[in-house]
JSON list of C-alpha atoms in Angstrom, two decimals:
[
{"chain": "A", "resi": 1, "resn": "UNK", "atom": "CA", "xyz": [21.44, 38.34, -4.18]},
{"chain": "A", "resi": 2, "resn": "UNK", "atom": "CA", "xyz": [24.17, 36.05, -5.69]},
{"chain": "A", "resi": 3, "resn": "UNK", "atom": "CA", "xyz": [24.89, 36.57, -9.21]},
{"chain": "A", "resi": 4, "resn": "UNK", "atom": "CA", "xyz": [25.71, 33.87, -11.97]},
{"chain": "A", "resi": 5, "resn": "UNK", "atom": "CA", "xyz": [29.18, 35.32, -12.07]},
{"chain": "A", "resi": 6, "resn": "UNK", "atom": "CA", "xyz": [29.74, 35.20, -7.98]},
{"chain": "A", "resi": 7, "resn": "UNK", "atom": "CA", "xyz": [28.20, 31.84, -8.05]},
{"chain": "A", "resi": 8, "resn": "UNK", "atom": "CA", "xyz": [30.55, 30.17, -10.84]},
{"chain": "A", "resi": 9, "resn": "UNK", "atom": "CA", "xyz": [33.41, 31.90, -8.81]},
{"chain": "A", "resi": 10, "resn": "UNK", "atom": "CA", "xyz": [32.77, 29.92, -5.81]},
{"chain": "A", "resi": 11, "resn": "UNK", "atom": "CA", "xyz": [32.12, 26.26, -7.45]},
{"chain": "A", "resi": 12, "resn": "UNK", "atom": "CA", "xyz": [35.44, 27.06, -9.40]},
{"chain": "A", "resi": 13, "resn": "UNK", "atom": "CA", "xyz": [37.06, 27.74, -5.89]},
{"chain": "A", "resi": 14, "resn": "UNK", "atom": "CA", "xyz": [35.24, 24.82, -4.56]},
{"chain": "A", "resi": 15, "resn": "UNK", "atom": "CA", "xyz": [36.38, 22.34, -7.06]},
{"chain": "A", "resi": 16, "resn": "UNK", "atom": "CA", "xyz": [40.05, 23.91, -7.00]},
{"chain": "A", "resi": 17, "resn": "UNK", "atom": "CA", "xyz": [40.25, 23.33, -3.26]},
{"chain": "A", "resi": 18, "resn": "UNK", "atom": "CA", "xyz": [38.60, 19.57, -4.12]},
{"chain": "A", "resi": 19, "resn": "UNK", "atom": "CA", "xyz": [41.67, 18.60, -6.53]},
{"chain": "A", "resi": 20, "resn": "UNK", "atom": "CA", "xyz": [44.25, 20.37, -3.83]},
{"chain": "A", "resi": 21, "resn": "UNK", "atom": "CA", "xyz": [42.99, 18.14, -1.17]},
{"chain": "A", "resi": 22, "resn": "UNK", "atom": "CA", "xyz": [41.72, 14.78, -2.95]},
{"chain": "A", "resi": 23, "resn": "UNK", "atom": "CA", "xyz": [41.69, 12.14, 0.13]},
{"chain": "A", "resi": 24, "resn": "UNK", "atom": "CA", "xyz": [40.19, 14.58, 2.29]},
{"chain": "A", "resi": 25, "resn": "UNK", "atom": "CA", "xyz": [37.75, 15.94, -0.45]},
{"chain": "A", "resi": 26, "resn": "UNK", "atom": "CA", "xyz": [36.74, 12.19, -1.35]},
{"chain": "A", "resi": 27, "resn": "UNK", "atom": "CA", "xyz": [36.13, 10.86, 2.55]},
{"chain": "A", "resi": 28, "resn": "UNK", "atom": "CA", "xyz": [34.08, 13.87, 3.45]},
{"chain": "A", "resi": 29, "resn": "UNK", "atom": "CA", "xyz": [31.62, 11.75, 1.18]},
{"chain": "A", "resi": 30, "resn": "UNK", "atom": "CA", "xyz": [31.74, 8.61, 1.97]},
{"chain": "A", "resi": 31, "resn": "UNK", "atom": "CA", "xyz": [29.25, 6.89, 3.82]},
{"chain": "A", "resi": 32, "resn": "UNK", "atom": "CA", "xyz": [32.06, 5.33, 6.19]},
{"chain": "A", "resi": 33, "resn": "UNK", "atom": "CA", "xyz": [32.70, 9.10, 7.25]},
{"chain": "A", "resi": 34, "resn": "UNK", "atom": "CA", "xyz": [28.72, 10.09, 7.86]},
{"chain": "A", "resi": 35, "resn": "UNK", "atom": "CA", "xyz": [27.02, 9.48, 10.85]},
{"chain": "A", "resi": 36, "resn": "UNK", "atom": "CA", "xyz": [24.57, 6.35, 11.00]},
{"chain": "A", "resi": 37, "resn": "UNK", "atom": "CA", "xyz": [20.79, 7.71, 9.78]},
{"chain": "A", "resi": 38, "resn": "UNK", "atom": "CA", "xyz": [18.24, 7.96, 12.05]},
{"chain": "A", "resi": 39, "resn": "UNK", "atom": "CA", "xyz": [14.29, 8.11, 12.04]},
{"chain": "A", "resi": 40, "resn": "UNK", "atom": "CA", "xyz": [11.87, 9.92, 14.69]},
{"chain": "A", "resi": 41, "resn": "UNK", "atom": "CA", "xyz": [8.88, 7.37, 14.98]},
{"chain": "A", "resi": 42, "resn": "UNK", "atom": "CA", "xyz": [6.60, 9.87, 15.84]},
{"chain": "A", "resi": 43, "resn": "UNK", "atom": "CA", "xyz": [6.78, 10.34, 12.05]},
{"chain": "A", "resi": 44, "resn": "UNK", "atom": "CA", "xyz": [4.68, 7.17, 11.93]},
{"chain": "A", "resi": 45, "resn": "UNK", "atom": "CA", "xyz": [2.04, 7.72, 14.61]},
{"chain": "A", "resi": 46, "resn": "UNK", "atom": "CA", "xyz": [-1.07, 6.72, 12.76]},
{"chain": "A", "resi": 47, "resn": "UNK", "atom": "CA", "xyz": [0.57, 3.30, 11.92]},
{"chain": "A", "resi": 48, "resn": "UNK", "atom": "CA", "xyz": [3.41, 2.35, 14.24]},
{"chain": "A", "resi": 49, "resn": "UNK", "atom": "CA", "xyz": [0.67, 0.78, 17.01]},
{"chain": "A", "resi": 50, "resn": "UNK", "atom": "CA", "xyz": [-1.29, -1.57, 14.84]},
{"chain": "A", "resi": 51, "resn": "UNK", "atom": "CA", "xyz": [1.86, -3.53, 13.67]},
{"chain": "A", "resi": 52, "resn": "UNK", "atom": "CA", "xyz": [5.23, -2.45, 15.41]},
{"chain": "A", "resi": 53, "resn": "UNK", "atom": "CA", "xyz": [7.35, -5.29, 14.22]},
{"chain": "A", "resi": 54, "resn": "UNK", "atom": "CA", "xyz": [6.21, -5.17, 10.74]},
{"chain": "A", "resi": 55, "resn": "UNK", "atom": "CA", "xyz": [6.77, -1.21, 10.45]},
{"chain": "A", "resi": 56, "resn": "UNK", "atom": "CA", "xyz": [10.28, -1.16, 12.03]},
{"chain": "A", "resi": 57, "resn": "UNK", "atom": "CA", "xyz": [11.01, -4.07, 9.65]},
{"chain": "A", "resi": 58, "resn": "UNK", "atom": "CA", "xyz": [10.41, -1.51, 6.98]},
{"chain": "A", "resi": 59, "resn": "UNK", "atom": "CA", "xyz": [12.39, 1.13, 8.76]},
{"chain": "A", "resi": 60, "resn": "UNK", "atom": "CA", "xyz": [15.16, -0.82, 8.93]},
{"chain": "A", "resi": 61, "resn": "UNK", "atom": "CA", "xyz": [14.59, -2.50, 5.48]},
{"chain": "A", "resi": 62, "resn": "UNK", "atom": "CA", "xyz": [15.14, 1.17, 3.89]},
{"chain": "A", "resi": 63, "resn": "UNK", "atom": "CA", "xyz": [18.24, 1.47, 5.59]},
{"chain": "A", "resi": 64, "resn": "UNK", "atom": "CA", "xyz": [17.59, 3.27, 9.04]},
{"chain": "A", "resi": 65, "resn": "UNK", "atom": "CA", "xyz": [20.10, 2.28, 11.29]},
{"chain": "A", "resi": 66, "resn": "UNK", "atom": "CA", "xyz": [19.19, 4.69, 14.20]},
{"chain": "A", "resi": 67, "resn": "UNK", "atom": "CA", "xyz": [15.42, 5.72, 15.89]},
{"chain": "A", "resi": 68, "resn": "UNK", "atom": "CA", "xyz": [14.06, 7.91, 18.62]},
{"chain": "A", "resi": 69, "resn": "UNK", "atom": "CA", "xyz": [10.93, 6.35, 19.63]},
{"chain": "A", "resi": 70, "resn": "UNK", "atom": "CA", "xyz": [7.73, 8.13, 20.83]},
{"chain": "A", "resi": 71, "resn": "UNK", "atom": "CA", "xyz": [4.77, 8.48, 22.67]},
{"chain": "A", "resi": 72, "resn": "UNK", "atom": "CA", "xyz": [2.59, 5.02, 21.76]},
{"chain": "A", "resi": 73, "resn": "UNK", "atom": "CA", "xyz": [-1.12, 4.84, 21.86]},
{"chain": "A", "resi": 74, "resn": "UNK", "atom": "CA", "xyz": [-0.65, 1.38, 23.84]},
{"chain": "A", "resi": 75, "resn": "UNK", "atom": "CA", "xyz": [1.48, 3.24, 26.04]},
{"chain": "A", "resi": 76, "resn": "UNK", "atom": "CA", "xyz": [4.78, 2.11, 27.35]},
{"chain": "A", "resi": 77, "resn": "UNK", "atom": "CA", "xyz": [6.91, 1.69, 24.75]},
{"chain": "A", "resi": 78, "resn": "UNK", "atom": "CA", "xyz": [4.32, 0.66, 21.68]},
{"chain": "A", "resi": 79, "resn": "UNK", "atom": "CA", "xyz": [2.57, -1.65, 24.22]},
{"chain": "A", "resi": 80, "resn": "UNK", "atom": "CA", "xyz": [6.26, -3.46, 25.52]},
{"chain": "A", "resi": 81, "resn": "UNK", "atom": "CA", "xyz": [8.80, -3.06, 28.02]},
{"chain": "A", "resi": 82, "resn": "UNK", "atom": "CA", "xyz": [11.94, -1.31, 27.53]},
{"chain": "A", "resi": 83, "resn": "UNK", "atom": "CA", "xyz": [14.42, -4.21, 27.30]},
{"chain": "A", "resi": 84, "resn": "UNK", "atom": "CA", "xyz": [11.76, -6.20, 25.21]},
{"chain": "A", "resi": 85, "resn": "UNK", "atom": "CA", "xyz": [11.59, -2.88, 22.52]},
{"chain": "A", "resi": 86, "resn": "UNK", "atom": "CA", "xyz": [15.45, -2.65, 22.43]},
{"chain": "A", "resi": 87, "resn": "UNK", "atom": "CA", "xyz": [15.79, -6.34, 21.69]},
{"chain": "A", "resi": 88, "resn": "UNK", "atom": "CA", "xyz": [13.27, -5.85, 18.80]},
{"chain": "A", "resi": 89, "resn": "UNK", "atom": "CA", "xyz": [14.78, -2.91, 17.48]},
{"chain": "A", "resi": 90, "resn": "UNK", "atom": "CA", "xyz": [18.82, -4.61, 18.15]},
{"chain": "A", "resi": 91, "resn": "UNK", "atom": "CA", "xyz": [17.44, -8.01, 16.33]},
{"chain": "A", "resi": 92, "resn": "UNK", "atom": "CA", "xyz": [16.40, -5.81, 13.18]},
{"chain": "A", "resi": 93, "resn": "UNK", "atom": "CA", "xyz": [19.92, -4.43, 13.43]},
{"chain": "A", "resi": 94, "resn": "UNK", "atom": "CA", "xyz": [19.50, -1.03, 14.99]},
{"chain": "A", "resi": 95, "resn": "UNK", "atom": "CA", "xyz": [20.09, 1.01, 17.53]},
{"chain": "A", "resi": 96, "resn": "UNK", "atom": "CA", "xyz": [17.82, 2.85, 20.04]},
{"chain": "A", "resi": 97, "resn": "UNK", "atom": "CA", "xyz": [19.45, 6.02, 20.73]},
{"chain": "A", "resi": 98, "resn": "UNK", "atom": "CA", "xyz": [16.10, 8.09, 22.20]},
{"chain": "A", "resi": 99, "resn": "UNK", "atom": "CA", "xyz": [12.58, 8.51, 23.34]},
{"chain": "A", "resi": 100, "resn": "UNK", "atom": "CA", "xyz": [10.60, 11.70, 23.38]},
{"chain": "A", "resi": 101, "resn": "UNK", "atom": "CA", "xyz": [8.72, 12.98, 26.16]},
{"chain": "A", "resi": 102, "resn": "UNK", "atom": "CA", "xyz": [6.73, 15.91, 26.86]},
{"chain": "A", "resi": 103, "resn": "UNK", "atom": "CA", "xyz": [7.54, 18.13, 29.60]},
{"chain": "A", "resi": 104, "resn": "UNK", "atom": "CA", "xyz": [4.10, 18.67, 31.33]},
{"chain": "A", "resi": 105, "resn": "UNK", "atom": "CA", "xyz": [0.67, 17.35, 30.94]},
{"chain": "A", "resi": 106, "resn": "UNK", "atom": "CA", "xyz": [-0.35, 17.62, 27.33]},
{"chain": "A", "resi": 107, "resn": "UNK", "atom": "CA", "xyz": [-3.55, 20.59, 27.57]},
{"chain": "A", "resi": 108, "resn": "UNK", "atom": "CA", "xyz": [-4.72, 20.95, 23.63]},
{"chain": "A", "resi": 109, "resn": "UNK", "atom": "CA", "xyz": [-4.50, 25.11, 22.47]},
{"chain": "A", "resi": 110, "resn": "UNK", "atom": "CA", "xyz": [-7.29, 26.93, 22.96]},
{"chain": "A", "resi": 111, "resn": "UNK", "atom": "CA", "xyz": [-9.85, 26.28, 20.18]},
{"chain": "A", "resi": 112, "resn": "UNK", "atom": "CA", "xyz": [-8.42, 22.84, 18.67]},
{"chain": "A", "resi": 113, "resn": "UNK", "atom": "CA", "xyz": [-9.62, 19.82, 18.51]},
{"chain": "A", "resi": 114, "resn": "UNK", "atom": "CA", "xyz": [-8.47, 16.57, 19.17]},
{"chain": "A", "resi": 115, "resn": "UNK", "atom": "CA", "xyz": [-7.24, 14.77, 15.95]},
{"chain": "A", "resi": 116, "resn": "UNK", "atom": "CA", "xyz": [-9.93, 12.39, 14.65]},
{"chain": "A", "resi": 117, "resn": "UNK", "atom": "CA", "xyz": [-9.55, 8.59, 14.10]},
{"chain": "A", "resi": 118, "resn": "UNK", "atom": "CA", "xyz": [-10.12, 5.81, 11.48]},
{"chain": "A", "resi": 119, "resn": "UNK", "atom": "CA", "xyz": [-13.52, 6.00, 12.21]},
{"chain": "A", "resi": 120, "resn": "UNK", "atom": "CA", "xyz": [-13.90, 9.26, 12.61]},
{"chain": "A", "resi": 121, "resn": "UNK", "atom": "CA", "xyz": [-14.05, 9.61, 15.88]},
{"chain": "A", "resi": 122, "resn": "UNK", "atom": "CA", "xyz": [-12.04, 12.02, 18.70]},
{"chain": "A", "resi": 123, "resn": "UNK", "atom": "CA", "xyz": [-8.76, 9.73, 19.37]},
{"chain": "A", "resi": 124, "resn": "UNK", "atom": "CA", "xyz": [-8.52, 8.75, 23.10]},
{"chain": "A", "resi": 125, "resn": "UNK", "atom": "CA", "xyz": [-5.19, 8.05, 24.30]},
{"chain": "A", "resi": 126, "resn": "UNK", "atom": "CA", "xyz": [-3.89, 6.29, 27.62]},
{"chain": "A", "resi": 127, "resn": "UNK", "atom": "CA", "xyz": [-2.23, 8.22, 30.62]},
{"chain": "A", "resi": 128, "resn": "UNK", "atom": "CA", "xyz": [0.50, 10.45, 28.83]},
{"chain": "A", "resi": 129, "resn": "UNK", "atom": "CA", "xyz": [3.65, 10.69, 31.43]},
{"chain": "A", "resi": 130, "resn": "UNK", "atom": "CA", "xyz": [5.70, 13.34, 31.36]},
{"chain": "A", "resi": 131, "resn": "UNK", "atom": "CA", "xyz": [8.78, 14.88, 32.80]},
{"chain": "A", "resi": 132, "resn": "UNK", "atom": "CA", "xyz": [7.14, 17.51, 35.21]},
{"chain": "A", "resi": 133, "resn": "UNK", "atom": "CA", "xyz": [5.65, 14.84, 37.30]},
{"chain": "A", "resi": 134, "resn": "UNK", "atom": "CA", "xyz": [7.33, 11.53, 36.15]},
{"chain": "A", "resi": 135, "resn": "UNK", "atom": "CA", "xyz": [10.91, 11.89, 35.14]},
{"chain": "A", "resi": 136, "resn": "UNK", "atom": "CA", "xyz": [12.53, 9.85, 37.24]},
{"chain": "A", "resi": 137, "resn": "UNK", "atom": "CA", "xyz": [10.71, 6.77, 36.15]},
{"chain": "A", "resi": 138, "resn": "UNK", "atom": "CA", "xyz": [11.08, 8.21, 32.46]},
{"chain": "A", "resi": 139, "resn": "UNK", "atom": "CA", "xyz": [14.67, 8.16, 32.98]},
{"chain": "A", "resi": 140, "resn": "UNK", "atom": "CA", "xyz": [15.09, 4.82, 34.38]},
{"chain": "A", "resi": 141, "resn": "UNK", "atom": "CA", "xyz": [13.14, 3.17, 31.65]},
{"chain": "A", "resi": 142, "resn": "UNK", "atom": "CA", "xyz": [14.34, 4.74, 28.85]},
{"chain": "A", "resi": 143, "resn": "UNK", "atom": "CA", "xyz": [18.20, 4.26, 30.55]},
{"chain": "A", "resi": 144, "resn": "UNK", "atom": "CA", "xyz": [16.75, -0.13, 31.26]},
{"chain": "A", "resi": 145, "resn": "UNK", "atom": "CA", "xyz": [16.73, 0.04, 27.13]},
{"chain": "A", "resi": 146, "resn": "UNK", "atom": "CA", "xyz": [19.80, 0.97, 26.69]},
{"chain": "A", "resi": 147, "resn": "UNK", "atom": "CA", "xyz": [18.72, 4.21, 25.01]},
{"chain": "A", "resi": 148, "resn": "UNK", "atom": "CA", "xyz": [21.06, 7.41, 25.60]},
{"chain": "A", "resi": 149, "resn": "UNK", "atom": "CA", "xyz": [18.74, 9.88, 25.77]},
{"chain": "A", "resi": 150, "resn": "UNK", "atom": "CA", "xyz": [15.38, 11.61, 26.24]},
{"chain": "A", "resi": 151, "resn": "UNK", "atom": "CA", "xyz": [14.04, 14.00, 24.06]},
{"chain": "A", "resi": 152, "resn": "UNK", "atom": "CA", "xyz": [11.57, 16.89, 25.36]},
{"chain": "A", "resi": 153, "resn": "UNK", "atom": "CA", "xyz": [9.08, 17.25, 22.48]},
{"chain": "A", "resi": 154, "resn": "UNK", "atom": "CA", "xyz": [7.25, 20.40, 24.14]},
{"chain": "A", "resi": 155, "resn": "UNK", "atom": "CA", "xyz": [6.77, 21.93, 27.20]},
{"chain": "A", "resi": 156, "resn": "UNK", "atom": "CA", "xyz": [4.13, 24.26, 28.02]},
{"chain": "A", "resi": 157, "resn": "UNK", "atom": "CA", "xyz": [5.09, 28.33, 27.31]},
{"chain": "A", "resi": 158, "resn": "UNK", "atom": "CA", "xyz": [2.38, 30.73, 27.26]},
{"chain": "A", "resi": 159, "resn": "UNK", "atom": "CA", "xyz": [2.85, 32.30, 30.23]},
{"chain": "A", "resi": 160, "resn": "UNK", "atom": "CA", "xyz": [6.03, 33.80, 32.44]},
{"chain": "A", "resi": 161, "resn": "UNK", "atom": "CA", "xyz": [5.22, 30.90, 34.96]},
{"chain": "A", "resi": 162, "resn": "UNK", "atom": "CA", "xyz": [5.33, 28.02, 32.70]},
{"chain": "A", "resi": 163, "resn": "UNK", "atom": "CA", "xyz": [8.16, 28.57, 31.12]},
{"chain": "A", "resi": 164, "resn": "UNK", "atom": "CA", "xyz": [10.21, 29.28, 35.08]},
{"chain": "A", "resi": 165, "resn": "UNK", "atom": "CA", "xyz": [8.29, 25.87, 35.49]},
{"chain": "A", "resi": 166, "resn": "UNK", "atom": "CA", "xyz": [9.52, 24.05, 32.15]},
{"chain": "A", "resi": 167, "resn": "UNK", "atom": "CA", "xyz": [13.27, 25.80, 32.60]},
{"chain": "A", "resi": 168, "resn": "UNK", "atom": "CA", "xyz": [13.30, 23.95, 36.58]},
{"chain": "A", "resi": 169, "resn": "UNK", "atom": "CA", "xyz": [11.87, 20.45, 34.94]},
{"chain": "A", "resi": 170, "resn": "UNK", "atom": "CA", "xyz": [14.04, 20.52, 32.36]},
{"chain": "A", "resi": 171, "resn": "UNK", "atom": "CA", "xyz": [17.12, 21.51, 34.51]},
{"chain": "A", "resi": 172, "resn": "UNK", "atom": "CA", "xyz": [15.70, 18.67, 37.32]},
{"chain": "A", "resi": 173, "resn": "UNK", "atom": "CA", "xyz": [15.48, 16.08, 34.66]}
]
């Protein structure tokens, strides 16, 4: 457990060492020296299909320069092509850098449910590719938007066999 006395210590040797070095000290907080910040759009599921120019205008707005995009109930890439998402997300002055993926067809756990929707209702979503049996044309669209890379979200694990399977589709991809 850190003590009062330990603690006080080590912001008096922190802020010592600060002063010593006051360039360095001062640019390891600048923004100019921090990476760009970037979003995971999964994060906005339950809104991102019924207006995906107006909520990446709000992403960007708050100062996001950077997103991974993710799986889209209109499918493809929330209902567009690859080059025609990274010129929407370019024109609002970022950056796609990734898209997420999952690594084998998604199977819900054993006693879920499916989330429900608006109206209450089981959601039903399109054709879910992923990388066991698609990730060559995953790849190639993700790499025709310019993004850098793909992200595996999950891959199935409950048994010895899936995860040899997940370990070769991961290492194939």
């Amino acid at each position: 457990m850190l003590k009062r006395r330990d603690f006080l210590q080590n912001v008096a040797v922190a802020g010592l060492g600060a002063l010593a070095l006051p360039a360095r000290a001062a640019s390891i907080f600048t923004a100019a020296s921090m990476p760009p910040v970037g979003l995971q759009l999964f994060t906005f599921f339950n809104v991102m299909d019924d207006d995906v120019q107006g909520t990446l205008k709000k992403i960007a707005a708050i100062g996001y320069k950077e997103i991974e995009s993710a799986f889209s109930k209109k499918g493809g890439f929330y209902g567009m092509k690859p080059k025609e998402f990274a010129a929407m997300v370019s024109d609002l002055g970022m950056s796609w850098k990734s898209h997420h993926v999952i690594g084998a067809p998604f199977k819900m756990p054993a006693g879920a449910k499916m989330p429900l929707d608006k109206n209450g209702k089981p959601m039903v979503f399109p054709p879910m590719r992923n990388l066991r049996d698609n990730y060559q044309a995953l790849i190639d669209e993700v790499a025709e938007g310019g993004a850098e890379y793909i992200v595996c979200a999950n891959t199935p694990i409950g048994s010895t066999e899936e995860i040899k399977n997940s370990i070769n589709t991961l290492n194939k991809s």
